[in-house]
Amino acid sequence: MAVGMSHTVAMGQKSHGRDVERKHTVAKMTVAFIPYLTAGDPSISVTAQALRVLDDSGADIIELGLPHSNPSLDGPVIQVTPNLEAPIKGIENFVQAVRSAGVTGLLIPDLPPEEIHKTRILTEHCGLELVLLTTPTTSKQQMNYMSQVSQGFIYLVSRNGVTGPSSTIQPQVENLLQTLRKVTDKPISVGFGICKPEHAIQLRRWGADGVIVGSALVKKLGESPSPDEGISAIRKFTQEFKKVLS
Amino acid sequence: MFNIGTIAKYACTSVGDQDSYLLGMSIALQEELAGILKDYVGRESPLYFAERLTEHYKNCEEGGPLIYLKREDLNHTGAHKINNAIGQALLAKWIGKKRIIAETGAGQHGVATATVCARFGLQCIVYMGAQDMERQALNVFRMRLLGAEVRPVHSGTATLKDATSEAIRDWVTNVETTHYILGSVAGPHPYPMLVRDFHAVIGKETRRQALEKWGGKPDVLVACVGGGSNAMGLFHEFVDDDDVRLVGVEAAGFGLDSGKHAATLTKGEVGVLHGAMSYLLQDDDGQIIEPHSISAGLDYPGVGPEHSFLKDIGRAEYYSVTDDEALDAFQRLSKLEGIIPALETSHALAYLEKLCPTLKPGTRVVVNCSGRGDKDVHTAIKHLKL
């Protein structure tokens, strides 16, 4: 029943007997595709190539991850051995350096809520948008706060757990999108587990403004016999997603 | 016995805002915990005057400092670790979690966790680096004997820091059913506070025992520091007593300049690991370095954030001793007092060699004897020719 109704809403028709307050009654025809790659995996030159290909193939926003030896939120696909020289010390230097490199947004997955204010001052000072995450276990109060404070978009984590491909997207995501939509106009992008075009179609129907794909892409690069084939695989993957999202 | 506020606050964030119910629960919890600490763990642990060790440190005509050992080695399972494991298992039971996970390096915390899970009938899964499992096969067996499942971790360097990361990943995935019993005063909030508060019984007893024995307070407290839990347990009670010196001793392994040590507070830099900002052993790229110590329990490349704070404000002092110095102390206490200390504890004891010559006669030093050394005889055999 829920699927049928939300499908109706997404098509721009009035909802029947459902208390869904939507700020937008116009259907979102295009949903953003936001791919993620780990910098330096397998090498800096492959990452550079991949970034260009993602851009050419229509990625709307690109998330570039800086690898760490002990990532708390990443599953086996993204847990790579770090292969990146990162001689920048201190957060002030770091935000300035990434901004100078042309980056426009910053996401710190394990940033505690108590540290957001301090971090925002630094990122705002150099013109970086600070994107915040909300998860299925985030309290309502916290989620409201995140949605007020997040810049760029709100990253809605689709499930309890770490990154890694998933066969299905949990139904709770639909409720979470609705709940968030009640308190914010900002774009909401969903990530973790998304690896098939069907997922994108479903999320679009549920009202997501963007879909974030990480492990599925990192896996394509990692499993390809050569970097060139990896890059082609990424191009193809992006094109498939863009098709269903437009 | 521990901070009700902490427990209520922690339980609140886990189950929602039911303030008065939780406060009531935490008082009842406190009573239950006190009973278990007495009858199952064997508290209170003695504050023992080490007569022959004191004699050894006589530095002039009038005598020398007076050395006391806080006997956490006499607790059930042979170390201080059980204080926290019991407290957290009880907390898990009270908030309705039936599945327990833990990380372990050498296996001591894993064994303590498996022990309390057997005691409370909770499912127990311990994450252990594959490398550590090979080196500590006996502890792996103990955990399995106690009914726990031991899961090897192959990522990273397959040691404690990687086991901790994997435990965190399991926890974020299964938080609704699972409580993570973190073994030290490190990790994400509220663990540094929670673990400290469950170990604070060590310091509280020490204050009472000191008053009974000599009508005063200790002058110096000495404890080994890996993650920092036994030290925080002893220190916390006395942090506001400015006339009590707090001395933490880390592992210098093969020496501070060898690159093979675990002296985080001396050689580390500030960073974020496992959800806490603290001193860490990092390379130039900000990646975590594998530490080394002869004692596996001091082998964490980070340290609890409260120790980092106490160092930065100058309230506590931190030093380090090498593997060889620890082995000397291991033998010394065995021969002088008939107590075989854990290799971790031996680091605290080793620092007495440097500390005692500087102390006036009659200065009262309490060393946290954080564990017994039976578990370390296999390591000792490889290094000592007796």
XYZ file of C-alpha atoms in Angstrom:
632
model
C 0.000 0.000 0.000
C 2.700 2.445 0.990
C 4.578 1.914 -2.247
C 1.495 2.576 -4.345
C 0.716 5.819 -2.516
C 4.214 7.217 -2.631
C 4.449 6.370 -6.293
C 1.348 8.479 -6.763
C 2.844 11.381 -4.844
C 6.050 11.286 -6.830
C 4.084 11.550 -10.062
C 2.781 14.933 -8.954
C -0.759 13.870 -8.132
C -2.519 14.693 -4.913
C -2.122 12.168 -2.139
C -5.267 10.578 -0.799
C -5.913 10.220 2.920
C -2.257 10.495 3.798
C -0.785 13.042 6.138
C 2.264 13.745 4.120
C 3.148 17.388 4.109
C 5.307 18.061 1.172
C 6.918 21.389 0.562
C 7.327 20.407 -3.071
C 4.235 19.244 -4.869
C 6.091 19.166 -8.136
C 7.744 15.825 -8.772
C 11.485 15.808 -8.796
C 12.240 14.726 -12.300
C 15.988 14.486 -11.855
C 17.704 12.968 -8.881
C 21.396 13.642 -8.343
C 23.940 10.868 -8.807
C 26.736 11.169 -6.262
C 29.548 8.642 -6.721
C 32.256 8.012 -4.089
C 35.854 6.929 -4.657
C 38.781 6.483 -2.308
C 41.696 8.692 -3.304
C 44.767 6.723 -4.269
C 42.911 3.451 -4.762
C 44.629 1.822 -6.599
C 46.760 4.865 -7.454
C 46.591 8.653 -7.660
C 46.717 8.614 -11.466
C 43.790 6.179 -11.681
C 41.838 8.343 -9.256
C 42.525 11.410 -11.407
C 41.316 9.569 -14.527
C 38.279 8.229 -12.713
C 37.310 11.697 -11.505
C 37.326 13.018 -15.070
C 35.296 10.077 -16.332
C 32.732 10.459 -13.556
C 32.368 14.111 -14.393
C 32.029 13.433 -18.138
C 29.477 10.694 -17.543
C 27.231 13.057 -15.641
C 27.999 12.742 -11.932
C 26.305 15.652 -10.201
C 28.505 15.719 -7.112
C 31.618 13.619 -6.491
C 32.599 12.385 -3.048
C 36.334 11.760 -2.683
C 37.437 9.830 0.366
C 40.764 10.189 2.153
C 41.720 6.710 3.351
C 42.564 5.935 6.983
C 44.194 2.887 8.496
C 41.264 2.414 10.870
C 37.968 3.466 9.289
C 35.108 2.917 11.742
C 32.309 3.172 9.240
C 33.661 1.253 6.287
C 33.105 -2.355 5.346
C 35.654 -4.601 3.624
C 35.290 -3.069 0.143
C 36.370 0.411 1.178
C 38.814 -0.719 3.875
C 41.859 -0.347 1.644
C 45.474 0.031 2.668
C 46.028 3.771 2.605
C 48.133 4.788 -0.343
C 48.217 8.507 0.067
C 50.773 10.952 1.332
C 48.907 13.416 3.465
C 51.456 15.706 5.094
C 48.873 18.310 6.096
C 48.583 18.616 9.838
C 45.879 20.434 11.692
C 42.319 21.030 10.646
C 42.785 24.707 9.723
C 45.536 23.849 7.268
C 43.536 20.919 5.983
C 40.365 22.840 5.126
C 42.351 25.580 3.453
C 44.348 23.087 1.419
C 41.310 21.202 0.150
C 39.521 24.422 -0.664
C 42.513 25.621 -2.682
C 42.421 22.333 -4.564
C 38.905 23.187 -5.702
C 36.890 21.070 -3.297
C 33.588 22.667 -2.277
C 32.265 20.370 0.444
C 33.516 18.415 3.439
C 32.080 15.324 5.110
C 33.542 13.983 8.379
C 31.627 10.770 9.087
C 32.626 10.389 12.749
C 32.337 14.068 13.672
C 30.546 14.161 17.022
C 27.618 16.606 17.210
C 29.472 18.564 19.918
C 32.239 19.368 17.428
C 30.019 20.599 14.596
C 29.908 24.250 15.648
C 33.684 24.573 15.950
C 34.239 22.803 12.636
C 31.652 24.933 10.846
C 33.452 28.094 11.824
C 36.584 26.795 10.110
C 34.839 25.517 6.995
C 32.744 28.658 6.566
C 35.825 30.792 6.900
C 37.233 29.250 3.725
C 33.999 28.655 1.839
C 33.587 24.900 2.270
C 30.148 23.428 2.846
C 29.951 21.025 5.802
C 27.722 18.064 4.987
C 26.240 16.214 7.955
C 24.990 12.654 8.269
C 21.869 11.309 9.867
C 21.211 7.613 10.438
C 18.312 5.354 11.388
C 19.427 5.491 15.033
C 19.763 9.268 15.160
C 17.206 10.691 17.570
C 14.490 12.920 16.155
C 15.887 15.903 18.005
C 19.373 15.263 16.651
C 18.036 14.714 13.145
C 16.217 18.044 13.225
C 19.412 19.729 14.372
C 21.460 18.051 11.611
C 18.971 19.092 8.985
C 19.073 22.720 10.157
C 22.842 22.838 10.276
C 23.918 20.674 7.333
C 25.115 22.484 4.243
C 24.970 21.359 0.626
C 22.720 18.427 1.328
C 21.751 16.091 4.137
C 23.376 12.679 3.962
C 20.805 10.101 5.007
C 22.504 6.824 5.902
C 20.203 4.052 4.776
C 20.898 1.515 7.502
C 22.634 0.707 10.774
C 26.066 -0.431 9.851
C 29.022 0.196 7.658
C 29.452 0.834 3.960
C 29.122 -2.076 1.568
C 26.756 -3.260 -1.150
C 23.272 -4.337 -0.132
C 20.694 -6.393 -1.967
C 17.759 -4.254 -0.819
C 17.224 -0.788 0.578
C 15.508 -0.908 3.939
C 11.867 0.258 4.014
C 12.663 2.562 6.960
C 14.430 4.852 4.475
C 11.074 5.870 3.063
C 9.831 6.907 6.526
C 13.062 8.708 7.280
C 12.832 10.661 4.027
C 9.293 11.700 4.909
C 10.228 12.692 8.443
C 13.156 14.747 7.232
C 11.063 16.338 4.523
C 8.711 17.680 7.208
C 11.498 19.726 8.780
C 13.694 20.786 5.896
C 13.748 21.955 2.296
C 17.347 21.001 1.806
C 18.218 18.250 -0.627
C 18.438 14.819 0.996
C 20.766 12.245 -0.498
C 20.721 8.602 0.536
C 23.857 6.486 0.834
C 25.214 3.099 2.047
C 24.383 -0.103 0.263
C 23.168 1.354 -3.041
C 24.567 -0.716 -5.894
C 21.832 -1.362 -8.482
C 19.799 0.947 -10.747
C 16.673 -0.568 -9.130
C 17.769 0.990 -5.837
C 17.968 4.379 -7.500
C 14.493 3.999 -8.984
C 13.102 3.058 -5.587
C 14.804 5.966 -3.819
C 13.597 8.393 -6.415
C 10.082 7.142 -5.885
C 10.494 7.620 -2.155
C 11.497 11.238 -2.651
C 15.278 11.248 -2.377
C 17.024 14.180 -4.005
C 20.246 12.278 -4.539
C 21.728 8.806 -4.404
C 25.268 8.166 -3.195
C 27.122 5.131 -4.487
C 30.482 4.143 -2.990
C 31.368 0.496 -2.484
C 29.782 -0.608 -5.760
C 32.114 1.718 -7.672
C 35.175 1.007 -5.562
C 34.488 -2.680 -6.161
C 34.312 -2.191 -9.947
C 37.723 -0.520 -9.881
C 39.150 -3.123 -7.569
C 37.836 -6.158 -9.407
C 38.734 -5.075 -12.926
C 41.751 -6.811 -14.459
C 43.288 -3.455 -15.408
C 42.842 0.205 -14.455
C 41.562 0.994 -17.957
C 38.882 -1.658 -17.705
C 38.074 -0.367 -14.238
C 37.575 3.138 -15.595
C 35.318 1.803 -18.386
C 33.298 -0.118 -15.839
C 32.817 3.055 -13.831
C 31.754 4.972 -16.906
C 29.177 2.304 -17.800
C 27.884 2.138 -14.225
C 27.444 5.910 -14.060
C 25.622 6.002 -17.372
C 23.202 3.295 -16.226
C 22.401 5.204 -13.070
C 22.044 8.527 -14.826
C 19.548 6.932 -17.213
C 17.171 5.833 -14.480
C 17.603 9.019 -12.473
C 16.811 11.507 -15.219
C 30.847 3.042 44.468
C 30.581 4.716 41.111
C 29.041 7.774 39.623
C 25.280 7.369 39.442
C 25.087 10.362 37.157
C 27.272 8.647 34.606
C 25.256 5.484 34.547
C 21.933 7.307 34.379
C 23.211 9.519 31.600
C 24.565 6.598 29.623
C 21.456 4.510 30.072
C 19.383 7.551 29.079
C 21.096 7.978 25.764
C 20.595 4.314 25.007
C 16.960 3.878 25.851
C 15.363 7.292 25.804
C 14.356 9.845 28.400
C 12.927 8.043 31.383
C 14.851 9.972 34.014
C 13.330 8.881 37.265
C 13.025 5.252 36.230
C 16.662 5.229 35.246
C 17.831 6.938 38.388
C 15.954 4.355 40.446
C 17.424 1.668 38.277
C 20.907 2.982 38.753
C 20.651 2.950 42.538
C 19.436 -0.636 42.423
C 22.153 -1.346 39.879
C 24.718 0.129 42.229
C 23.578 -2.169 45.021
C 23.647 -5.199 42.766
C 27.094 -4.241 41.520
C 28.453 -3.826 45.049
C 27.256 -7.319 45.929
C 28.852 -8.875 42.857
C 32.135 -7.008 43.332
C 32.299 -8.415 46.856
C 31.156 -11.994 46.396
C 32.186 -12.760 42.805
C 35.171 -10.523 42.134
C 36.510 -10.697 45.689
C 36.734 -6.963 46.467
C 37.884 -5.037 48.304
C 41.438 -5.699 47.174
C 44.106 -5.284 49.870
C 46.456 -2.341 50.142
C 49.617 -4.215 50.955
C 52.727 -2.767 52.538
C 55.633 -4.198 50.524
C 58.225 -4.458 53.278
C 61.092 -5.954 51.327
C 60.543 -3.763 48.295
C 60.575 -0.773 50.630
C 63.840 -2.008 52.122
C 65.257 -2.269 48.589
C 64.479 1.415 48.023
C 66.015 2.661 51.226
C 68.034 5.628 50.006
C 69.603 7.057 53.150
C 70.116 6.619 56.918
C 66.546 7.526 57.752
C 65.113 5.074 55.293
C 63.323 5.761 52.090
C 59.874 5.899 50.593
C 57.254 3.426 51.811
C 55.923 1.239 49.023
C 52.362 -0.079 49.046
C 50.785 -2.308 46.433
C 47.103 -2.047 45.591
C 46.379 -5.698 44.893
C 44.184 -5.699 41.796
C 46.019 -8.900 40.899
C 43.986 -10.658 43.598
C 40.670 -10.006 41.839
C 38.848 -12.843 40.087
C 40.561 -13.366 36.678
C 43.769 -11.879 38.079
C 43.566 -8.270 36.973
C 41.661 -5.028 37.310
C 39.845 -5.610 34.011
C 36.972 -7.427 35.671
C 35.753 -4.256 37.448
C 34.733 -2.718 34.142
C 33.567 -5.939 32.508
C 31.223 -6.703 35.404
C 29.876 -3.158 35.528
C 29.179 -3.015 31.823
C 27.648 -6.483 31.696
C 25.287 -5.467 34.470
C 24.485 -2.254 32.637
C 23.808 -4.232 29.441
C 21.500 -6.530 31.337
C 19.628 -3.559 32.811
C 19.159 -1.854 29.452
C 17.993 -5.100 27.878
C 20.878 -5.961 25.588
C 21.534 -9.676 25.298
C 24.411 -9.734 22.851
C 27.845 -8.590 24.004
C 30.846 -7.792 21.846
C 34.356 -6.869 22.881
C 37.771 -6.266 21.404
C 40.902 -7.790 22.847
C 44.643 -7.561 22.240
C 46.432 -10.123 24.347
C 43.186 -11.583 25.489
C 42.916 -10.287 29.054
C 39.922 -8.078 28.387
C 38.466 -10.796 26.182
C 38.776 -13.305 28.999
C 37.245 -10.839 31.474
C 34.340 -10.229 29.110
C 33.811 -13.942 28.439
C 33.882 -14.477 32.197
C 31.141 -11.958 32.936
C 29.035 -13.139 30.010
C 29.155 -16.647 31.418
C 28.195 -15.218 34.821
C 25.209 -13.311 33.387
C 24.192 -15.723 30.616
C 24.871 -13.274 27.788
C 25.957 -14.111 24.238
C 29.621 -13.145 23.869
C 31.623 -12.377 20.729
C 35.226 -11.240 21.040
C 37.097 -9.634 18.160
C 40.807 -10.402 18.162
C 43.514 -9.644 15.616
C 44.526 -12.770 13.735
C 48.165 -12.106 14.627
C 47.298 -11.775 18.304
C 45.291 -15.005 18.207
C 48.397 -16.849 17.127
C 50.529 -15.297 19.857
C 47.970 -15.808 22.613
C 46.524 -19.206 21.862
C 46.019 -19.946 25.559
C 43.763 -16.941 26.057
C 41.816 -17.867 22.922
C 41.221 -21.263 24.467
C 40.157 -19.696 27.769
C 37.599 -17.485 26.030
C 36.141 -20.429 24.156
C 36.086 -22.499 27.348
C 34.057 -19.690 28.940
C 31.572 -19.912 26.081
C 32.621 -16.972 23.947
C 33.024 -16.906 20.177
C 36.401 -15.489 19.163
C 36.365 -13.839 15.720
C 39.679 -13.274 13.971
C 40.245 -9.858 12.404
C 42.452 -9.827 9.328
C 42.252 -6.183 8.297
C 45.026 -3.665 8.835
C 47.828 -5.197 10.898
C 45.505 -7.812 12.444
C 46.156 -6.566 15.979
C 44.330 -4.723 18.762
C 43.601 -1.482 16.934
C 42.049 -3.451 14.061
C 40.043 -5.625 16.435
C 38.726 -2.418 18.010
C 37.748 -1.007 14.626
C 35.937 -4.223 13.754
C 34.110 -4.230 17.096
C 32.975 -0.661 16.426
C 31.697 -1.702 13.004
C 29.733 -4.604 14.507
C 28.333 -2.233 17.123
C 27.084 0.392 14.685
C 25.471 -2.385 12.691
C 23.849 -4.172 15.630
C 23.410 -1.423 18.200
C 19.774 -2.261 18.783
C 20.559 -5.699 20.237
C 24.175 -5.385 21.200
C 26.254 -3.771 23.910
C 29.936 -3.207 23.218
C 32.088 -3.764 26.299
C 35.091 -1.645 25.446
C 38.093 -2.604 27.541
C 39.710 0.687 28.384
C 39.191 4.389 28.946
C 39.443 4.999 25.216
C 36.993 4.946 22.349
C 33.915 7.078 21.760
C 32.106 8.912 24.530
C 30.807 7.720 26.981
C 33.363 4.914 27.223
C 36.323 6.882 28.611
C 34.033 8.119 31.365
C 32.082 4.908 31.892
C 35.132 2.646 32.101
C 36.865 5.083 34.442
C 33.827 5.186 36.689
C 33.654 1.400 36.922
C 37.358 1.271 37.849
C 37.138 4.219 40.250
C 36.461 1.724 43.048
C 40.243 1.147 43.058
C 40.986 4.730 44.100
C 38.017 4.961 46.454
C 39.141 1.866 48.367
C 42.713 3.152 48.405
C 41.659 6.415 50.068
C 39.782 4.536 52.767
C 42.568 2.032 53.287
C 45.240 4.744 53.475
C 43.218 6.564 56.107
C 42.861 3.348 58.109
C 46.493 2.375 57.819
C 48.308 5.638 58.387
C 45.624 8.262 58.919
C 46.482 10.105 55.713
C 46.591 10.016 51.909
C 49.111 8.484 49.547
C 51.799 10.933 48.401
C 52.447 9.341 45.018
C 50.313 7.038 42.891
C 52.036 4.968 40.217
C 50.340 2.896 37.531
C 51.146 1.465 34.116
C 49.366 3.016 31.131
C 48.310 1.176 27.999
C 44.835 2.405 27.191
C 44.878 3.774 30.733
C 42.063 2.069 32.598
C 43.858 0.823 35.713
C 45.623 4.160 36.061
C 42.412 6.182 35.742
C 40.798 3.821 38.228
C 43.475 4.637 40.800
C 43.961 8.306 39.912
C 40.373 9.498 39.507
C 39.573 9.625 43.202
C 42.633 11.809 43.813
C 42.636 14.165 40.825
C 41.398 17.033 42.975
C 43.920 16.314 45.742
C 46.778 18.527 44.581
C 49.117 17.071 47.169
C 48.903 13.622 45.577
C 51.260 13.068 42.663
C 49.914 11.034 39.744
C 52.529 9.069 37.792
C 51.715 7.017 34.709
C 54.240 4.648 33.122
C 54.046 3.619 29.484
C 55.925 1.007 27.496
C 59.140 2.158 25.811
C 59.575 -1.264 24.187
C 62.991 -1.425 22.560
C 63.576 2.193 23.483
C 61.963 5.521 22.610
C 64.238 6.072 19.644
C 63.855 2.580 18.261
C 60.490 3.211 16.663
C 59.320 0.056 18.464
C 57.453 1.182 21.562
C 54.035 2.164 22.833
C 54.906 5.429 24.581
C 51.977 7.375 23.226
C 52.005 10.246 25.700
C 55.732 10.803 25.253
C 56.120 10.319 21.511
C 52.617 10.629 20.128
C 50.758 13.474 18.483
C 47.155 14.543 18.791
C 44.733 12.774 16.483
C 41.399 10.980 16.388
C 41.161 7.206 16.732
C 38.127 5.081 17.523
C 36.008 8.109 18.236
C 38.288 9.907 20.665
C 40.699 12.759 20.255
C 43.877 11.925 22.126
C 47.607 11.428 21.730
C 48.298 8.721 19.141
C 51.287 7.079 17.565
C 51.012 8.229 13.967
C 53.263 8.317 10.952
C 53.786 11.416 8.821
C 50.689 10.618 6.781
C 48.474 10.499 9.852
C 48.087 6.741 9.702
C 48.258 4.758 12.924
C 51.590 3.094 13.714
C 51.815 -0.415 15.091
C 53.169 -0.169 18.658
C 55.467 -2.664 20.370
C 55.828 -3.785 23.939
C 56.831 -7.042 25.548
C 53.550 -6.741 27.426
C 50.672 -7.108 25.035
C 48.301 -5.218 27.345
C 50.226 -1.970 26.821
C 50.208 -2.409 23.046
C 47.589 0.189 22.086
C 48.760 2.958 19.727
C 46.512 5.455 21.444
C 45.768 6.334 25.047
C 42.628 7.370 26.855
C 41.760 11.026 26.233
C 41.570 11.800 29.941
C 45.243 10.894 30.330
C 46.058 13.178 27.427
C 44.148 15.913 29.194
C 45.812 15.299 32.574
C 49.192 15.466 30.858
C 48.354 18.665 29.015
C 47.179 20.457 32.170
C 50.212 19.196 34.078
C 48.193 17.309 36.685
C 49.723 13.922 35.911
C 53.256 12.979 34.855
C 54.011 10.308 32.297
C 57.213 8.371 31.807
C 58.164 5.132 30.109
C 60.333 2.060 30.684
C 61.799 -0.454 28.261
C 61.021 -4.147 27.862
C 64.273 -5.002 29.668
C 63.542 -2.698 32.586
C 60.088 -4.262 32.892
C 61.571 -7.763 32.904
C 63.954 -6.745 35.693
C 61.063 -5.443 37.764
C 59.098 -8.627 37.006
C 61.856 -10.649 38.627
C 62.478 -8.178 41.427
C 58.953 -8.255 42.817
C 58.872 -12.037 42.479
C 62.052 -12.436 44.510
C 61.472 -9.671 47.058
C 57.772 -10.126 47.789
C 56.767 -13.487 46.388
C 54.339 -11.782 44.015
C 54.708 -12.461 40.283
C 53.333 -9.314 38.611
C 51.898 -9.028 35.132
C 54.372 -7.652 32.593
C 52.122 -4.590 32.261
C 52.298 -3.972 36.011
C 56.047 -4.564 35.843
C 56.341 -1.298 33.941
C 54.914 0.634 36.887
C 57.213 -1.290 39.248
C 60.223 -0.636 37.014
C 59.720 3.107 37.248
C 60.256 2.901 41.019
C 63.959 2.496 40.217
C 64.011 6.050 38.891
C 61.372 7.511 41.195
C 62.422 6.294 44.637
C 65.903 7.828 44.805
C 64.209 11.218 44.451
C 61.734 10.734 47.289
C 62.183 11.763 50.910
C 62.064 9.061 53.587
C 58.550 8.307 54.673
C 56.967 9.327 51.353
C 54.087 6.968 50.770
C 53.915 5.470 47.285
C 50.966 3.346 46.142
C 51.633 1.260 43.050
C 48.647 -0.238 41.290
C 49.462 -3.922 41.057
C 47.097 -4.206 38.133
C 47.509 -7.891 37.384
C 49.295 -11.093 38.223
C 51.958 -12.552 35.973
C 51.009 -16.188 35.597
C 49.814 -15.390 32.089
C 53.288 -14.038 31.248
C 55.516 -16.931 32.215
C 55.715 -18.208 28.642
C 56.978 -14.828 27.480
C 59.334 -14.585 30.448
C 60.791 -18.037 29.756
C 61.836 -16.862 26.292
C 63.683 -13.868 27.715
C 65.052 -14.968 31.053
C 67.680 -17.534 31.823
C 66.861 -18.770 35.292
